[in-house]
Amino acid sequence: MIDFDKESLNKYSNLFSECFPDASKFSFEYLKWLYCDNPNGRAIGFDAWDDDQLAAHYVCVPTRVKIRGRECNVLLSLNTATHPKYQGKGLFTKLAEMTYDAGASKGFDGIYGVANANSTPGFVRKLGFQLIEPLEARVGFGALNINMSNASDIQFERIWSESSISWRCNNPNNSVYSHEDEKSIKFSASAMGNGLPVYAELPKDCAQYKRNIKKNNILSPIRLFIGLTPTGTCSFGSYFNIPQRFRPSPLNFIYRSLLQDVAPLEQGTISFSFLDFDAY
């Protein structure tokens, strides 16, 4: 299993620097926030060592969701890194299966994640994930006006408590801000390094969202939506689809159940936004 002391977190940070030299987000502060401070529980994962050399590392973090209306604990697949000297040896697949076995033994019902075009085939073929559907990527103006009461079927949605949304908004690399109006609570964070905010909405009547969240009364009228909405809940009237050729890497929502004899999730039934994974 992974460790959570300062020395271990710094070793993980150093491994990410070796594997992703252009990525600056994997600091000690970020990993402590992600692995240790999550109110839904500490991260679950495994390391591969060659004597004193950290060869590979894989981590999922606990979340609460509703699957077909039933509240349950699942894991969000996030950080994976294999040192360049040890790539091509199947370490990621081994660590992932060990992590999922550990998750199942702790009572988690499944694992979800967001995979790019390059990593999706490996998750599907080697690890048994279901490719549900590609995420929407749209740029537009103003509110989305998502109306969940219009959904005929919602099979997956995140459950946010006061403590978990406060934790999510306090990402040390990229704070999330909220803006309330008469219809909904709107969330935004910096995206793409150019001031364009990534954007999400949650229902106004969810009182647990209203405290301990950074407030921002100024919200850019031009916004980026990355996510999924159940069929019938959003028309995207003032939002325009970003063509595939202009996306850095198309993203896919994937899911693997850890339970036996469970029906696959279906397209058009997923409620998902940037809040529900850690790209921003």
Steps between C-alpha positions, in 0.01 A plus 500: 500500500604860454631703795389845615799639690688805374793296367272274295297787358823671394615179330172484310541865401851427372375203296236715334769756418707226334204369301328830419767775497257754351238447775546721804193404701635193682644688796515372857212735592283370217566134579432555871168667411405224258626193686460597867241775546203364302205479745378187319816319604868463423621393159538131414788384283823307465866560421753287315858516631836382369709514817491873586374608157129584472416336169124558474208649692122480459228666709121529519311730737169423675178676394127472572259457209149389415483212258145441379381692805697296754763683706834322506874541532712480186856587401616767258798377299759777491876499531718250321869525421769252395864605507644511145746218584214264589242574233368217284516242780128495584543667838200731459263210430629305802472798735153584369366149560650500850332834568161378377525182709581714805207730418260208471619363836427840658143506366535722193250421226694616195758727338443787262738721314570722204739360242645663192509339157838336564421347840138394439581175311724379782235564764238321290701203371735434792304617803140428409362853495193594303534797265173680572530802270726792407473812712332804353739789437316826432567873516213737553341795671317522830318228690442144382162486681531128572166362623546158655124463550474448123721191506325174418790299641804595711734208560810682630539826693743625764383566857652814649493567873591832658843368595574332167404800285706726727796264458453488121488878477826532694721323249839666573587506129175643369232633734135457405267796554123514539239751389138478612193635324130431528518178296820314581847503650764545232859385534802611303874446493782610277549293185732491201724770645325782318241623746213297354326337800386141503142500622241285683159541662334336800141541622413803709310298760809305610559685826815304587682677217452847637757515777879494504526560126702779347255755366553685175240756399667563164465217250625519142213487249712275272541152650627151427289195583672161525268222610176313440134573562219242498281504192236775515659704778695756295448646153843673485319785323780758521786246511684376193670167457880515475603299190720198570793648308513796740498289818843423654380144565141374492398366842287196576295410808584143605361277775571158647269335750651301787170321558376182334216490246452877473350646183733736309441874524332648194576802286284803567458419871817655647518828693864609501700824505851628559426485874483121478855441382829682543603638163440855628 
